[in-house]
Amino acid sequence: MTDDIEIIYSPLTQTYSADGHTLSIQIYRSPNTPWVLEVVDERGTSTVWGDPFDTDKAALEAAFLEIEQQGIHHFVTHAQQAAKDAEPALLRKLAQGKQSLPPFDIDQMMVPLSAEELLELHQFLLDLDVEESMTMDMLDGFLHALAIGPETVMPGQWLPKVWGPGSGGMPPTDDVEQANHLLGLVMRYFNGIIFGFEQRPPVVEPCWSTVQYDAPGKFEDAEMWAFGFSEGVKLSQAAWQPLLTDPQSARWYRPIGLLSDDDFSPDQAALTRTPEQRQALAREIKNGLLQIHAFWLPLRHAVAERQQAQRISTKVGRNEPCPCGSGKKFKKCCGAPSELH
């Protein structure tokens, strides 16, 4: 007879990365009991939901919703004290039974997809009999927009766009292990794009197809890629407006708009009539992505600083130094109602 507790881990257990932080979303249970949801940050700090879940899918959706509402930074900076104040009974039993949680493998989620994995994801998307689901080139454009845009869009908002309406953010398959595997492929693909932009200099490799024409030959075709990018922009359309409405910066988006939107410009038909013209526009996109990324980077950093400063303390005086370290008074910096530094 043993006091060890058998722990069953859901195949939906996964790693999620955003804004330079990584969380391990762990979903597990004992036999004949509901599912427990735990989120562990890169420091090893654990946050466990007090109420169990009837299904592991409901637990995963709750994790994405909580991260979306509070921000991933909250888990890194504020979860440690909460974990000390409320150590869950199940974790105590796990310790008594000498059971350990699965390793938190951050590195694995940063491994680029192999050629075989890329083909697997491409084929799954291609075979989907779901209206409005994405193809691989659409997904690549979509994730590029999310990676370099002005604000973080949580997976709970963008994953349904990948698999199609009504998917709830989950791949449409009855095999839960396959669903988790496919989610992992998409997240690793996304992390790879983010990692590329973080390099110095940035490594940018947008991926689209080529089209064979009888007479002229093969030409790059970025129309579906551009459509995917525009779908990513639409998820935070208002936040993108400063770039889209400024004549100087809007030119970086122009090749994407001309290829993706039928009503983008009065001269659109004349500029996209031939395969040669469309290929020329496609070849302008890479430089545009570098410029768009650079345009939004200061804002993303400022938003992260503001969120951190506002969470550090709610008692900072308006005339005191801003806790973000800028050297300005709080009322002139992160305490300002509308401006970001």
mmCIF file of C-alpha atoms in Angstrom:
data_model
loop_
_atom_site.group_PDB
_atom_site.id
_atom_site.type_symbol
_atom_site.label_atom_id
_atom_site.label_comp_id
_atom_site.label_asym_id
_atom_site.label_seq_id
_atom_site.Cartn_x
_atom_site.Cartn_y
_atom_site.Cartn_z
ATOM 1 C CA MET A 1 0.000 0.000 0.000
ATOM 2 C CA THR A 2 1.298 3.455 -0.837
ATOM 3 C CA ASP A 3 0.345 7.052 -0.083
ATOM 4 C CA ASP A 4 1.500 8.182 -3.523
ATOM 5 C CA ILE A 5 -1.158 10.005 -5.497
ATOM 6 C CA GLU A 6 -1.549 9.234 -9.174
ATOM 7 C CA ILE A 7 -1.520 12.467 -11.134
ATOM 8 C CA ILE A 8 -2.918 12.600 -14.663
ATOM 9 C CA TYR A 9 -1.648 15.441 -16.849
ATOM 10 C CA SER A 10 -3.821 16.769 -19.659
ATOM 11 C CA PRO A 11 -2.275 16.825 -23.128
ATOM 12 C CA LEU A 12 -3.415 20.483 -23.206
ATOM 13 C CA THR A 13 -0.608 21.307 -20.760
ATOM 14 C CA GLN A 14 1.615 23.735 -22.656
ATOM 15 C CA THR A 15 4.026 26.678 -22.588
ATOM 16 C CA TYR A 16 2.988 30.213 -23.561
ATOM 17 C CA SER A 17 5.397 33.075 -24.286
ATOM 18 C CA ALA A 18 4.737 36.804 -24.807
ATOM 19 C CA ASP A 19 6.454 40.129 -24.126
ATOM 20 C CA GLY A 20 9.673 38.429 -23.026
ATOM 21 C CA HIS A 21 8.000 36.212 -20.416
ATOM 22 C CA THR A 22 7.147 32.518 -20.502
ATOM 23 C CA LEU A 23 4.438 30.704 -18.537
ATOM 24 C CA SER A 24 3.844 26.993 -18.137
ATOM 25 C CA ILE A 25 0.102 26.249 -18.232
ATOM 26 C CA GLN A 26 -0.318 22.952 -16.384
ATOM 27 C CA ILE A 27 -3.627 21.072 -16.235
ATOM 28 C CA TYR A 28 -3.822 17.902 -14.138
ATOM 29 C CA ARG A 29 -6.038 15.823 -11.855
ATOM 30 C CA SER A 30 -6.218 12.726 -9.736
ATOM 31 C CA PRO A 31 -8.343 9.788 -10.963
ATOM 32 C CA ASN A 32 -12.095 10.527 -10.852
ATOM 33 C CA THR A 33 -11.596 14.167 -9.830
ATOM 34 C CA PRO A 34 -12.028 17.483 -11.731
ATOM 35 C CA TRP A 35 -9.131 19.206 -13.455
ATOM 36 C CA VAL A 36 -6.751 21.546 -11.599
ATOM 37 C CA LEU A 37 -5.269 24.572 -13.396
ATOM 38 C CA GLU A 38 -1.828 25.853 -12.449
ATOM 39 C CA VAL A 39 0.312 28.527 -14.115
ATOM 40 C CA VAL A 40 4.045 28.590 -13.368
ATOM 41 C CA ASP A 41 6.228 31.513 -14.403
ATOM 42 C CA GLU A 42 9.900 31.401 -15.393
ATOM 43 C CA ARG A 43 10.907 32.008 -11.762
ATOM 44 C CA GLY A 44 9.082 28.891 -10.680
ATOM 45 C CA THR A 45 6.298 30.849 -8.961
ATOM 46 C CA SER A 46 3.013 28.937 -9.048
ATOM 47 C CA THR A 47 -0.550 30.249 -9.312
ATOM 48 C CA VAL A 48 -3.275 27.620 -8.821
ATOM 49 C CA TRP A 49 -6.959 28.244 -9.533
ATOM 50 C CA GLY A 50 -9.088 27.603 -6.453
ATOM 51 C CA ASP A 51 -12.012 26.117 -8.349
ATOM 52 C CA PRO A 52 -11.516 22.910 -10.371
ATOM 53 C CA PHE A 53 -12.778 22.432 -13.931
ATOM 54 C CA ASP A 54 -15.004 19.755 -15.395
ATOM 55 C CA THR A 55 -12.932 19.603 -18.589
ATOM 56 C CA ASP A 56 -9.302 20.314 -19.406
ATOM 57 C CA LYS A 57 -10.419 22.495 -22.316
ATOM 58 C CA ALA A 58 -12.364 24.734 -19.903
ATOM 59 C CA ALA A 59 -9.237 25.011 -17.760
ATOM 60 C CA LEU A 60 -7.105 26.069 -20.734
ATOM 61 C CA GLU A 61 -9.665 28.681 -21.791
ATOM 62 C CA ALA A 62 -9.715 30.042 -18.218
ATOM 63 C CA ALA A 63 -5.932 30.356 -18.239
ATOM 64 C CA PHE A 64 -5.919 32.316 -21.511
ATOM 65 C CA LEU A 65 -8.737 34.558 -20.253
ATOM 66 C CA GLU A 66 -6.936 35.341 -16.984
ATOM 67 C CA ILE A 67 -3.645 36.095 -18.734
ATOM 68 C CA GLU A 68 -5.500 38.327 -21.199
ATOM 69 C CA GLN A 69 -7.313 40.274 -18.497
ATOM 70 C CA GLN A 70 -4.383 40.778 -16.125
ATOM 71 C CA GLY A 71 -1.437 40.685 -18.525
ATOM 72 C CA ILE A 72 1.404 38.195 -18.593
ATOM 73 C CA HIS A 73 3.604 40.608 -16.642
ATOM 74 C CA HIS A 74 1.309 40.163 -13.645
ATOM 75 C CA PHE A 75 2.244 36.512 -13.308
ATOM 76 C CA VAL A 76 5.941 37.311 -13.236
ATOM 77 C CA THR A 77 5.852 40.230 -10.782
ATOM 78 C CA HIS A 78 2.924 39.515 -8.473
ATOM 79 C CA ALA A 79 2.264 35.786 -8.249
ATOM 80 C CA GLN A 80 5.040 34.951 -5.763
ATOM 81 C CA GLN A 81 3.419 36.400 -2.651
ATOM 82 C CA ALA A 82 0.017 35.003 -3.581
ATOM 83 C CA ALA A 83 1.542 31.540 -3.885
ATOM 84 C CA LYS A 84 3.020 31.818 -0.369
ATOM 85 C CA ASP A 85 -0.303 32.958 1.075
ATOM 86 C CA ALA A 86 -2.321 30.134 -0.453
ATOM 87 C CA GLU A 87 -0.371 26.934 -0.891
ATOM 88 C CA PRO A 88 -2.838 24.489 -2.454
ATOM 89 C CA ALA A 89 -3.599 21.251 -0.663
ATOM 90 C CA LEU A 90 -3.003 19.236 -3.800
ATOM 91 C CA LEU A 91 0.563 20.500 -4.111
ATOM 92 C CA ARG A 92 1.227 19.560 -0.479
ATOM 93 C CA LYS A 93 -0.018 16.067 -1.221
ATOM 94 C CA LEU A 94 2.153 15.947 -4.292
ATOM 95 C CA ALA A 95 5.167 16.809 -2.148
ATOM 96 C CA GLN A 96 4.239 14.205 0.481
ATOM 97 C CA GLY A 97 3.836 11.609 -2.241
ATOM 98 C CA LYS A 98 7.149 12.631 -3.794
ATOM 99 C CA GLN A 99 5.409 13.351 -7.069
ATOM 100 C CA SER A 100 6.917 16.042 -9.269
ATOM 101 C CA LEU A 101 5.442 18.280 -11.910
ATOM 102 C CA PRO A 102 6.651 17.822 -15.477
ATOM 103 C CA PRO A 103 9.767 19.864 -16.316
ATOM 104 C CA PHE A 104 9.150 23.442 -17.423
ATOM 105 C CA ASP A 105 11.009 23.333 -20.730
ATOM 106 C CA ILE A 106 11.189 26.918 -21.965
ATOM 107 C CA ASP A 107 13.864 26.035 -24.499
ATOM 108 C CA GLN A 108 11.615 23.494 -26.211
ATOM 109 C CA MET A 109 9.039 26.163 -27.048
ATOM 110 C CA MET A 110 11.760 28.212 -28.756
ATOM 111 C CA VAL A 111 12.925 25.384 -31.035
ATOM 112 C CA PRO A 112 12.124 26.246 -34.678
ATOM 113 C CA LEU A 113 9.817 23.878 -36.503
ATOM 114 C CA SER A 114 11.566 21.201 -38.512
ATOM 115 C CA ALA A 115 10.808 20.749 -42.206
ATOM 116 C CA GLU A 116 8.626 17.769 -41.279
ATOM 117 C CA GLU A 117 6.706 19.783 -38.675
ATOM 118 C CA LEU A 118 6.187 22.662 -41.103
ATOM 119 C CA LEU A 119 4.806 20.220 -43.656
ATOM 120 C CA GLU A 120 2.562 18.644 -41.006
ATOM 121 C CA LEU A 121 1.082 22.007 -40.004
ATOM 122 C CA HIS A 122 0.733 23.076 -43.632
ATOM 123 C CA GLN A 123 -1.100 19.857 -44.526
ATOM 124 C CA PHE A 124 -3.434 20.054 -41.523
ATOM 125 C CA LEU A 125 -4.451 23.613 -42.421
ATOM 126 C CA LEU A 126 -4.815 22.653 -46.071
ATOM 127 C CA ASP A 127 -7.081 19.703 -45.217
ATOM 128 C CA LEU A 128 -9.367 21.681 -42.896
ATOM 129 C CA ASP A 129 -12.939 21.595 -44.156
ATOM 130 C CA VAL A 130 -13.747 24.764 -42.231
ATOM 131 C CA GLU A 131 -14.835 28.019 -43.824
ATOM 132 C CA GLU A 132 -12.552 30.973 -43.004
ATOM 133 C CA SER A 133 -9.739 28.843 -41.566
ATOM 134 C CA MET A 134 -6.200 29.828 -42.539
ATOM 135 C CA THR A 135 -3.664 28.403 -44.942
ATOM 136 C CA MET A 136 0.026 28.329 -44.049
ATOM 137 C CA ASP A 137 0.905 31.522 -45.910
ATOM 138 C CA MET A 138 -2.073 33.319 -44.332
ATOM 139 C CA LEU A 139 -0.943 32.110 -40.895
ATOM 140 C CA ASP A 140 2.580 33.412 -41.507
ATOM 141 C CA GLY A 141 1.295 36.879 -42.405
ATOM 142 C CA PHE A 142 -1.174 36.843 -39.513
ATOM 143 C CA LEU A 143 1.503 35.978 -36.950
ATOM 144 C CA HIS A 144 3.896 38.591 -38.348
ATOM 145 C CA ALA A 145 1.256 41.273 -37.715
ATOM 146 C CA LEU A 146 0.747 40.045 -34.153
ATOM 147 C CA ALA A 147 4.499 39.877 -33.524
ATOM 148 C CA ILE A 148 5.323 43.461 -34.568
ATOM 149 C CA GLY A 149 2.087 45.326 -33.857
ATOM 150 C CA PRO A 150 1.466 48.067 -31.286
ATOM 151 C CA GLU A 151 -0.049 45.869 -28.576
ATOM 152 C CA THR A 152 -0.082 42.282 -27.373
ATOM 153 C CA VAL A 153 -3.044 40.243 -28.591
ATOM 154 C CA MET A 154 -3.717 37.218 -26.403
ATOM 155 C CA PRO A 155 -4.053 33.701 -27.863
ATOM 156 C CA GLY A 156 -7.686 33.547 -26.800
ATOM 157 C CA GLN A 157 -8.365 36.346 -29.296
ATOM 158 C CA TRP A 158 -6.296 35.189 -32.253
ATOM 159 C CA LEU A 159 -6.317 31.381 -32.153
ATOM 160 C CA PRO A 160 -10.000 31.161 -33.276
ATOM 161 C CA LYS A 161 -8.966 33.030 -36.422
ATOM 162 C CA VAL A 162 -6.467 30.292 -37.250
ATOM 163 C CA TRP A 163 -8.856 27.336 -37.079
ATOM 164 C CA GLY A 164 -12.034 29.116 -38.126
ATOM 165 C CA PRO A 165 -15.228 30.397 -36.434
ATOM 166 C CA GLY A 166 -16.675 28.224 -33.710
ATOM 167 C CA SER A 167 -13.376 26.509 -32.953
ATOM 168 C CA GLY A 168 -12.977 28.159 -29.560
ATOM 169 C CA GLY A 169 -9.278 28.475 -30.301
ATOM 170 C CA MET A 170 -8.765 24.720 -30.489
ATOM 171 C CA PRO A 171 -7.798 22.776 -33.634
ATOM 172 C CA PRO A 172 -10.898 20.982 -34.998
ATOM 173 C CA THR A 173 -9.920 17.424 -34.169
ATOM 174 C CA ASP A 174 -11.375 14.814 -31.817
ATOM 175 C CA ASP A 175 -7.880 13.672 -30.831
ATOM 176 C CA VAL A 176 -6.921 15.818 -27.840
ATOM 177 C CA GLU A 177 -3.258 14.841 -28.092
ATOM 178 C CA GLN A 178 -3.175 15.934 -31.719
ATOM 179 C CA ALA A 179 -4.920 19.199 -30.782
ATOM 180 C CA ASN A 180 -2.293 19.962 -28.164
ATOM 181 C CA HIS A 181 0.491 19.009 -30.575
ATOM 182 C CA LEU A 182 -0.882 21.357 -33.248
ATOM 183 C CA LEU A 183 -1.256 24.193 -30.736
ATOM 184 C CA GLY A 184 2.371 23.644 -29.804
ATOM 185 C CA LEU A 185 3.426 23.851 -33.449
ATOM 186 C CA VAL A 186 1.590 27.150 -33.926
ATOM 187 C CA MET A 187 3.017 28.661 -30.723
ATOM 188 C CA ARG A 188 6.550 27.569 -31.629
ATOM 189 C CA TYR A 189 6.106 29.030 -35.104
ATOM 190 C CA PHE A 190 4.942 32.305 -33.552
ATOM 191 C CA ASN A 191 7.823 32.309 -31.058
ATOM 192 C CA GLY A 192 10.239 31.801 -33.948
ATOM 193 C CA ILE A 193 8.954 34.933 -35.685
ATOM 194 C CA ILE A 194 9.254 36.960 -32.465
ATOM 195 C CA PHE A 195 12.750 35.608 -31.834
ATOM 196 C CA GLY A 196 13.806 36.648 -35.329
ATOM 197 C CA PHE A 197 12.764 40.261 -34.748
ATOM 198 C CA GLU A 198 14.619 40.302 -31.411
ATOM 199 C CA GLN A 199 17.958 39.536 -33.085
ATOM 200 C CA ARG A 200 20.421 42.300 -33.892
ATOM 201 C CA PRO A 201 20.106 42.762 -36.782
ATOM 202 C CA PRO A 202 16.570 41.323 -37.019
ATOM 203 C CA VAL A 203 16.108 38.110 -38.979
ATOM 204 C CA VAL A 204 12.931 38.439 -41.055
ATOM 205 C CA GLU A 205 11.822 35.666 -43.401
ATOM 206 C CA PRO A 206 8.137 36.023 -44.413
ATOM 207 C CA CYS A 207 6.892 32.936 -46.207
ATOM 208 C CA TRP A 208 4.566 32.886 -49.193
ATOM 209 C CA SER A 209 4.060 30.788 -52.294
ATOM 210 C CA THR A 210 4.955 31.064 -55.966
ATOM 211 C CA VAL A 211 2.554 30.752 -58.874
ATOM 212 C CA GLN A 212 3.328 29.140 -62.226
ATOM 213 C CA TYR A 213 2.047 30.903 -65.325
ATOM 214 C CA ASP A 214 2.183 29.274 -68.739
ATOM 215 C CA ALA A 215 4.051 31.978 -70.573
ATOM 216 C CA PRO A 216 5.879 34.250 -68.076
ATOM 217 C CA GLY A 217 6.986 31.522 -65.618
ATOM 218 C CA LYS A 218 6.956 31.486 -61.803
ATOM 219 C CA PHE A 219 6.211 34.562 -59.724
ATOM 220 C CA GLU A 220 6.072 35.205 -55.982
ATOM 221 C CA ASP A 221 2.470 35.409 -54.781
ATOM 222 C CA ALA A 222 2.049 37.176 -51.423
ATOM 223 C CA GLU A 223 -1.671 37.934 -51.684
ATOM 224 C CA MET A 224 -2.804 35.337 -49.109
ATOM 225 C CA TRP A 225 0.114 36.285 -46.838
ATOM 226 C CA ALA A 226 -0.926 39.925 -47.041
ATOM 227 C CA PHE A 227 -4.533 38.996 -46.304
ATOM 228 C CA GLY A 228 -3.387 37.154 -43.188
ATOM 229 C CA PHE A 229 -1.362 40.189 -42.087
ATOM 230 C CA SER A 230 -4.368 42.476 -42.558
ATOM 231 C CA GLU A 231 -6.473 40.094 -40.443
ATOM 232 C CA GLY A 232 -3.919 40.471 -37.671
ATOM 233 C CA VAL A 233 -4.099 44.252 -37.957
ATOM 234 C CA LYS A 234 -7.906 44.137 -37.663
ATOM 235 C CA LEU A 235 -7.662 42.509 -34.236
ATOM 236 C CA SER A 236 -6.338 45.827 -32.898
ATOM 237 C CA GLN A 237 -7.359 48.202 -35.687
ATOM 238 C CA ALA A 238 -7.607 51.309 -33.499
ATOM 239 C CA ALA A 239 -4.101 50.803 -32.113
ATOM 240 C CA TRP A 240 -2.672 50.548 -35.647
ATOM 241 C CA GLN A 241 -4.209 53.842 -36.811
ATOM 242 C CA PRO A 242 -1.220 56.111 -36.011
ATOM 243 C CA LEU A 243 0.869 54.147 -38.531
ATOM 244 C CA LEU A 244 -1.867 53.637 -41.123
ATOM 245 C CA THR A 245 -2.936 57.289 -41.241
ATOM 246 C CA ASP A 246 0.498 58.909 -41.234
ATOM 247 C CA PRO A 247 1.682 59.444 -44.848
ATOM 248 C CA GLN A 248 5.329 58.860 -43.948
ATOM 249 C CA SER A 249 4.859 55.527 -42.154
ATOM 250 C CA ALA A 250 1.838 54.297 -44.120
ATOM 251 C CA ARG A 251 4.073 53.636 -47.118
ATOM 252 C CA TRP A 252 5.574 50.654 -45.260
ATOM 253 C CA TYR A 253 2.139 49.037 -45.089
ATOM 254 C CA ARG A 254 1.172 50.041 -48.633
ATOM 255 C CA PRO A 255 2.425 46.874 -50.448
ATOM 256 C CA ILE A 256 0.488 44.734 -47.974
ATOM 257 C CA GLY A 257 -2.660 46.807 -48.368
ATOM 258 C CA LEU A 258 -2.482 46.753 -52.160
ATOM 259 C CA LEU A 259 -2.210 42.950 -52.170
ATOM 260 C CA SER A 260 -4.786 42.228 -49.469
ATOM 261 C CA ASP A 261 -7.619 44.750 -49.753
ATOM 262 C CA ASP A 262 -9.667 45.220 -52.936
ATOM 263 C CA ASP A 263 -10.563 48.791 -51.952
ATOM 264 C CA PHE A 264 -7.203 49.920 -50.583
ATOM 265 C CA SER A 265 -6.332 52.580 -53.158
ATOM 266 C CA PRO A 266 -7.838 54.183 -56.291
ATOM 267 C CA ASP A 267 -4.753 53.166 -58.307
ATOM 268 C CA GLN A 268 -4.803 49.615 -56.956
ATOM 269 C CA ALA A 269 -6.007 47.902 -60.136
ATOM 270 C CA ALA A 270 -3.284 49.538 -62.204
ATOM 271 C CA LEU A 271 -0.584 48.565 -59.664
ATOM 272 C CA THR A 272 -1.592 44.912 -59.220
ATOM 273 C CA ARG A 273 -2.719 43.923 -62.737
ATOM 274 C CA THR A 274 0.231 41.736 -63.742
ATOM 275 C CA PRO A 275 2.204 38.957 -61.976
ATOM 276 C CA GLU A 276 5.331 41.089 -62.330
ATOM 277 C CA GLN A 277 3.688 43.984 -60.470
ATOM 278 C CA ARG A 278 2.408 41.753 -57.680
ATOM 279 C CA GLN A 279 5.814 40.145 -57.282
ATOM 280 C CA ALA A 280 7.455 43.571 -57.082
ATOM 281 C CA LEU A 281 5.070 44.515 -54.268
ATOM 282 C CA ALA A 282 5.796 41.246 -52.455
ATOM 283 C CA ARG A 283 9.494 42.019 -52.530
ATOM 284 C CA GLU A 284 8.888 45.351 -50.803
ATOM 285 C CA ILE A 285 7.238 43.672 -47.803
ATOM 286 C CA LYS A 286 10.365 42.495 -45.972
ATOM 287 C CA ASN A 287 11.783 46.006 -45.621
ATOM 288 C CA GLY A 288 8.327 47.271 -44.660
ATOM 289 C CA LEU A 289 8.162 44.730 -41.823
ATOM 290 C CA LEU A 290 11.499 45.930 -40.457
ATOM 291 C CA GLN A 291 10.288 49.530 -40.535
ATOM 292 C CA ILE A 292 6.914 48.704 -38.949
ATOM 293 C CA HIS A 293 8.631 46.737 -36.186
ATOM 294 C CA ALA A 294 10.956 49.680 -35.464
ATOM 295 C CA PHE A 295 7.999 52.106 -35.539
ATOM 296 C CA TRP A 296 6.034 50.254 -32.860
ATOM 297 C CA LEU A 297 8.921 49.069 -30.674
ATOM 298 C CA PRO A 298 9.191 52.226 -28.519
ATOM 299 C CA LEU A 299 5.448 52.133 -27.881
ATOM 300 C CA ARG A 300 5.527 48.466 -26.851
ATOM 301 C CA HIS A 301 8.381 49.203 -24.452
ATOM 302 C CA ALA A 302 6.562 52.222 -23.040
ATOM 303 C CA VAL A 303 3.352 50.264 -22.498
ATOM 304 C CA ALA A 304 5.279 47.544 -20.673
ATOM 305 C CA GLU A 305 6.963 50.167 -18.473
ATOM 306 C CA ARG A 306 3.647 51.834 -17.700
ATOM 307 C CA GLN A 307 1.997 48.533 -16.780
ATOM 308 C CA GLN A 308 4.913 47.646 -14.527
ATOM 309 C CA ALA A 309 4.947 51.040 -12.835
ATOM 310 C CA GLN A 310 1.206 51.055 -12.244
ATOM 311 C CA ARG A 311 1.399 47.620 -10.622
ATOM 312 C CA ILE A 312 4.391 48.435 -8.422
ATOM 313 C CA SER A 313 2.335 50.686 -6.185
ATOM 314 C CA THR A 314 -0.957 52.503 -6.181
ATOM 315 C CA LYS A 315 0.399 55.024 -3.625
ATOM 316 C CA VAL A 316 2.957 56.867 -5.736
ATOM 317 C CA GLY A 317 2.461 60.599 -5.309
ATOM 318 C CA ARG A 318 1.872 62.626 -8.455
ATOM 319 C CA ASN A 319 4.955 64.758 -7.707
ATOM 320 C CA GLU A 320 7.170 61.832 -6.729
ATOM 321 C CA PRO A 321 9.718 60.273 -9.140
ATOM 322 C CA CYS A 322 8.108 57.785 -11.496
ATOM 323 C CA PRO A 323 8.858 54.201 -10.373
ATOM 324 C CA CYS A 324 9.662 53.205 -13.977
ATOM 325 C CA GLY A 325 13.041 54.955 -13.611
ATOM 326 C CA SER A 326 12.623 57.605 -16.304
ATOM 327 C CA GLY A 327 13.659 60.427 -13.947
ATOM 328 C CA LYS A 328 10.407 62.313 -14.512
ATOM 329 C CA LYS A 329 7.677 63.047 -12.006
ATOM 330 C CA PHE A 330 4.979 60.370 -11.891
ATOM 331 C CA LYS A 331 2.281 62.804 -13.141
ATOM 332 C CA LYS A 332 4.446 63.638 -16.170
ATOM 333 C CA CYS A 333 5.302 60.036 -16.954
ATOM 334 C CA CYS A 334 3.435 56.785 -16.260
ATOM 335 C CA GLY A 335 0.832 58.687 -14.242
ATOM 336 C CA ALA A 336 -0.101 60.826 -17.215
ATOM 337 C CA PRO A 337 -3.629 60.090 -18.446
ATOM 338 C CA SER A 338 -2.928 59.879 -22.156
ATOM 339 C CA GLU A 339 0.762 60.090 -23.055
ATOM 340 C CA LEU A 340 3.362 57.354 -23.199
ATOM 341 C CA HIS A 341 7.065 58.115 -22.775
#
